[in-house]
Amino acid sequence: AQSVTQLGSHVSVSEGALVLLRCNYSSSVPPYLFWYVQYPNQGLQLLLKYTSAATLVKGINGFEAEFKKSETSFHLTKPSAHMSDAAEYFCAVSGRKTSYDKVIFGPGTSLSVIP
Amino acid sequence: KAGVTQTPRYLIKTRGQQVTLSCSPISGHRSVSWYQQTPGQGLQFLFEYFSETQRNKGNFPGRFSGRQFSNSRSEMNVSTLELGDSALYLCASSLFGVEGAQYFGPGTRLLVL
């Protein structure tokens, strides 16, 4: 079955520092991969998606992620953290043929930005 | 375009009752999916409807059901509520389905007492 792990349930960075949020997946078929962000009391917003085109994917708000098949990873980065980046981030994988695990979300990483 | 809307935003029910949640997708989107979000289990896929047909279903009991109307609006129903059903229920719409990019509504927060 598919699974998604996000290393670090909570990450703190200083404003202006590099943001690195880790995501590893397991999938027996070529996956589609996504990063979503959730602000307090809101739904999820798509940051970026990988669908087997370029391995380096650029998203909104200055975020990007690199698909590394050999490492089964899809880590999210941003060169310079901003206070407004404080939120919960979810990595998701889809692409299986079975119905019940069509899309799997990771447990999430809460990002804090220290002024 | 208007985003995904969900009503109501908050609900309080008691055990044994049933509840119906509503979701209006982005105009032109025919796929509507539902998710349950809890602190313990995270985000879990409930089911997906596409053009009024249930296309995919997660691993939830039959108490959780849904439907989609011809205008793509969707409802989710939970019967015989249990305390563990307290959660944020999120609806997402998409052009192509759960395997593609999804656009989420703000959610309905359900509290079961």
Tab-separated table of N, CA, C and O in Angstrom, chain A residues 32 34 36 38 41-46 49 51 88 90 94-107, chain B residues 6 9-10 35 37 42-45 48 55-59 88 90 98-107 109:
chain	number	residue	atom	x	y	z
A	32	TYR	N	1.871	10.407	-8.228
A	32	TYR	CA	1.705	11.839	-8.287
A	32	TYR	C	1.946	12.336	-6.862
A	32	TYR	O	1.486	11.721	-5.901
A	34	PHE	N	2.163	15.741	-4.072
A	34	PHE	CA	1.632	17.066	-3.821
A	34	PHE	C	2.117	17.584	-2.473
A	34	PHE	O	2.382	16.804	-1.550
A	36	TYR	N	0.551	20.454	0.245
A	36	TYR	CA	-0.540	21.348	0.591
A	36	TYR	C	-0.162	22.087	1.871
A	36	TYR	O	0.580	21.576	2.718
A	38	GLN	N	-1.954	24.256	5.198
A	38	GLN	CA	-3.205	24.531	5.908
A	38	GLN	C	-2.950	25.580	6.977
A	38	GLN	O	-2.161	25.370	7.898
A	41	ASN	N	-7.766	27.065	11.039
A	41	ASN	CA	-9.211	27.185	10.779
A	41	ASN	C	-9.533	27.345	9.290
A	41	ASN	O	-10.537	27.966	8.936
A	42	GLN	N	-8.678	26.793	8.457
A	42	GLN	CA	-8.934	26.842	7.021
A	42	GLN	C	-8.748	25.469	6.403
A	42	GLN	O	-8.210	24.550	7.034
A	43	GLY	N	-9.181	25.340	5.170
A	43	GLY	CA	-8.944	24.109	4.432
A	43	GLY	C	-7.531	24.087	3.896
A	43	GLY	O	-6.715	24.958	4.193
A	44	LEU	N	-7.231	23.091	3.087
A	44	LEU	CA	-5.893	22.952	2.521
A	44	LEU	C	-5.784	23.719	1.215
A	44	LEU	O	-6.740	23.806	0.445
A	45	GLN	N	-4.592	24.250	0.980
A	45	GLN	CA	-4.311	24.969	-0.259
A	45	GLN	C	-3.154	24.293	-0.968
A	45	GLN	O	-2.132	23.992	-0.350
A	46	LEU	N	-3.311	24.038	-2.258
A	46	LEU	CA	-2.265	23.384	-3.024
A	46	LEU	C	-1.072	24.317	-3.185
A	46	LEU	O	-1.211	25.443	-3.657
A	49	LYS	N	2.664	20.540	-7.267
A	49	LYS	CA	2.398	19.145	-7.595
A	49	LYS	C	3.445	18.608	-8.556
A	49	LYS	O	3.986	19.346	-9.385
A	51	THR	N	3.859	15.643	-11.408
A	51	THR	CA	3.081	14.671	-12.182
A	51	THR	C	3.921	14.084	-13.306
A	51	THR	O	3.438	13.895	-14.415
A	88	GLU	N	0.561	24.512	8.813
A	88	GLU	CA	0.739	23.059	8.757
A	88	GLU	C	0.915	22.670	7.299
A	88	GLU	O	0.175	23.123	6.426
A	90	PHE	N	1.310	19.535	4.465
A	90	PHE	CA	1.008	18.136	4.217
A	90	PHE	C	1.548	17.704	2.863
A	90	PHE	O	1.330	18.372	1.857
A	94	SER	N	-0.648	10.124	-4.684
A	94	SER	CA	-1.779	9.441	-5.296
A	94	SER	C	-1.290	8.672	-6.515
A	94	SER	O	-0.130	8.794	-6.901
A	95	GLY	N	-2.183	7.881	-7.078
A	95	GLY	CA	-1.811	7.158	-8.286
A	95	GLY	C	-2.034	5.678	-8.236
A	95	GLY	O	-1.855	4.985	-9.221
A	96	ARG	N	-2.436	5.179	-7.064
A	96	ARG	CA	-2.707	3.746	-6.994
A	96	ARG	C	-3.993	3.400	-7.720
A	96	ARG	O	-4.876	4.229	-7.858
A	97	LYS	N	-4.085	2.172	-8.117
A	97	LYS	CA	-5.276	1.769	-8.837
A	97	LYS	C	-6.400	1.333	-7.911
A	97	LYS	O	-7.553	1.278	-8.315
A	98	THR	N	-6.057	0.963	-6.694
A	98	THR	CA	-7.117	0.532	-5.779
A	98	THR	C	-7.926	1.737	-5.324
A	98	THR	O	-7.437	2.855	-5.302
A	99	SER	N	-9.142	1.467	-4.940
A	99	SER	CA	-10.061	2.543	-4.614
A	99	SER	C	-9.794	3.173	-3.257
A	99	SER	O	-9.901	4.378	-3.087
A	100	TYR	N	-9.405	2.339	-2.301
A	100	TYR	CA	-9.426	2.846	-0.932
A	100	TYR	C	-8.224	3.686	-0.575
A	100	TYR	O	-8.269	4.432	0.372
A	101	ASP	N	-7.165	3.577	-1.314
A	101	ASP	CA	-5.998	4.413	-0.998
A	101	ASP	C	-5.597	5.236	-2.211
A	101	ASP	O	-4.425	5.364	-2.541
A	102	LYS	N	-6.597	5.787	-2.864
A	102	LYS	CA	-6.336	6.606	-4.039
A	102	LYS	C	-5.427	7.773	-3.724
A	102	LYS	O	-4.599	8.162	-4.522
A	103	VAL	N	-5.630	8.360	-2.575
A	103	VAL	CA	-4.772	9.467	-2.169
A	103	VAL	C	-4.472	9.327	-0.688
A	103	VAL	O	-5.358	9.089	0.117
A	104	ILE	N	-3.197	9.451	-0.362
A	104	ILE	CA	-2.743	9.310	1.020
A	104	ILE	C	-2.024	10.584	1.427
A	104	ILE	O	-1.126	11.055	0.708
A	105	PHE	N	-2.409	11.119	2.567
A	105	PHE	CA	-1.753	12.303	3.089
A	105	PHE	C	-0.782	11.906	4.192
A	105	PHE	O	-1.030	10.980	4.962
A	106	GLY	N	0.323	12.616	4.263
A	106	GLY	CA	1.235	12.433	5.380
A	106	GLY	C	0.655	13.036	6.647
A	106	GLY	O	-0.376	13.719	6.603
A	107	PRO	N	1.302	12.800	7.779
A	107	PRO	CA	0.769	13.272	9.059
A	107	PRO	C	0.877	14.772	9.256
A	107	PRO	O	0.268	15.318	10.168
B	6	GLN	N	-18.515	25.174	1.935
B	6	GLN	CA	-19.065	24.093	2.753
B	6	GLN	C	-20.013	24.679	3.786
B	6	GLN	O	-19.721	25.716	4.393
B	9	ARG	N	-20.536	25.557	8.808
B	9	ARG	CA	-19.136	25.577	9.225
B	9	ARG	C	-18.933	24.862	10.548
B	9	ARG	O	-17.873	24.279	10.785
B	10	TYR	N	-19.924	24.898	11.389
B	10	TYR	CA	-19.827	24.265	12.714
B	10	TYR	C	-21.140	23.549	13.029
B	10	TYR	O	-22.217	24.019	12.666
B	35	TYR	N	-13.010	14.324	3.045
B	35	TYR	CA	-11.950	13.878	3.936
B	35	TYR	C	-12.352	14.142	5.388
B	35	TYR	O	-13.052	15.102	5.679
B	37	GLN	N	-10.560	14.915	9.033
B	37	GLN	CA	-9.292	15.311	9.643
B	37	GLN	C	-9.433	15.325	11.158
B	37	GLN	O	-10.286	16.034	11.703
B	42	GLY	N	-5.125	12.136	11.492
B	42	GLY	CA	-4.735	12.996	10.385
B	42	GLY	C	-5.837	13.098	9.340
B	42	GLY	O	-7.015	12.996	9.650
B	43	LEU	N	-5.411	13.279	8.104
B	43	LEU	CA	-6.338	13.424	6.981
B	43	LEU	C	-6.610	12.067	6.368
B	43	LEU	O	-5.697	11.400	5.892
B	44	GLN	N	-7.867	11.680	6.345
B	44	GLN	CA	-8.235	10.389	5.767
B	44	GLN	C	-9.292	10.573	4.697
B	44	GLN	O	-10.266	11.303	4.882
B	45	PHE	N	-9.089	9.877	3.607
B	45	PHE	CA	-9.973	9.946	2.456
B	45	PHE	C	-11.250	9.170	2.731
B	45	PHE	O	-11.209	8.000	3.108
B	48	GLU	N	-15.002	9.739	-3.109
B	48	GLU	CA	-14.996	10.677	-4.218
B	48	GLU	C	-16.209	10.434	-5.092
B	48	GLU	O	-16.560	9.280	-5.384
B	55	ARG	N	-16.902	7.154	-7.226
B	55	ARG	CA	-15.819	6.563	-8.022
B	55	ARG	C	-14.779	5.877	-7.149
B	55	ARG	O	-14.157	4.910	-7.563
B	56	ASN	N	-14.573	6.408	-5.964
B	56	ASN	CA	-13.606	5.812	-5.039
B	56	ASN	C	-14.142	5.932	-3.623
B	56	ASN	O	-14.870	6.875	-3.301
B	57	LYS	N	-13.744	4.989	-2.797
B	57	LYS	CA	-14.225	4.997	-1.424
B	57	LYS	C	-13.093	4.609	-0.499
B	57	LYS	O	-12.381	3.637	-0.754
B	58	GLY	N	-12.930	5.347	0.568
B	58	GLY	CA	-11.917	5.040	1.559
B	58	GLY	C	-12.387	3.949	2.497
B	58	GLY	O	-13.447	3.341	2.319
B	59	ASN	N	-11.597	3.713	3.520
B	59	ASN	CA	-11.856	2.613	4.437
B	59	ASN	C	-12.653	3.085	5.647
B	59	ASN	O	-12.159	3.079	6.774
B	88	LEU	N	-12.900	17.548	11.746
B	88	LEU	CA	-13.088	18.536	10.694
B	88	LEU	C	-13.309	17.766	9.403
B	88	LEU	O	-12.484	16.928	9.029
B	90	LEU	N	-13.555	17.894	5.498
B	90	LEU	CA	-13.133	18.733	4.387
B	90	LEU	C	-13.666	18.180	3.076
B	90	LEU	O	-13.663	16.968	2.843
B	98	VAL	N	-9.260	12.707	-7.593
B	98	VAL	CA	-8.351	12.731	-6.436
B	98	VAL	C	-6.902	12.518	-6.825
B	98	VAL	O	-5.999	12.794	-6.043
B	99	GLU	N	-6.644	12.038	-8.020
B	99	GLU	CA	-5.258	11.830	-8.431
B	99	GLU	C	-4.616	13.108	-8.944
B	99	GLU	O	-3.424	13.139	-9.231
B	100	GLY	N	-5.387	14.154	-9.058
B	100	GLY	CA	-4.865	15.427	-9.507
B	100	GLY	C	-4.933	16.470	-8.415
B	100	GLY	O	-5.188	16.163	-7.253
B	101	ALA	N	-4.661	17.699	-8.800
B	101	ALA	CA	-4.717	18.792	-7.845
B	101	ALA	C	-6.142	18.986	-7.337
B	101	ALA	O	-7.101	18.922	-8.107
B	102	GLN	N	-6.254	19.171	-6.046
B	102	GLN	CA	-7.561	19.357	-5.439
B	102	GLN	C	-7.631	20.721	-4.764
B	102	GLN	O	-6.638	21.235	-4.272
B	103	TYR	N	-8.838	21.257	-4.710
B	103	TYR	CA	-9.076	22.561	-4.131
B	103	TYR	C	-10.057	22.380	-2.977
B	103	TYR	O	-11.179	21.918	-3.182
B	104	PHE	N	-9.603	22.726	-1.800
B	104	PHE	CA	-10.339	22.415	-0.588
B	104	PHE	C	-11.211	23.571	-0.115
B	104	PHE	O	-10.872	24.749	-0.261
B	105	GLY	N	-12.325	23.200	0.493
B	105	GLY	CA	-13.150	24.159	1.193
B	105	GLY	C	-12.627	24.375	2.602
B	105	GLY	O	-11.667	23.725	3.023
B	106	PRO	N	-13.268	25.261	3.357
B	106	PRO	CA	-12.803	25.584	4.711
B	106	PRO	C	-13.126	24.511	5.734
B	106	PRO	O	-12.571	24.522	6.831
B	107	GLY	N	-14.022	23.601	5.378
B	107	GLY	CA	-14.343	22.512	6.279
B	107	GLY	C	-15.558	22.772	7.143
B	107	GLY	O	-15.989	23.921	7.333
B	109	ARG	N	-16.689	21.768	10.983
B	109	ARG	CA	-16.212	21.179	12.235
B	109	ARG	C	-17.397	20.579	12.969
B	109	ARG	O	-18.327	21.296	13.357
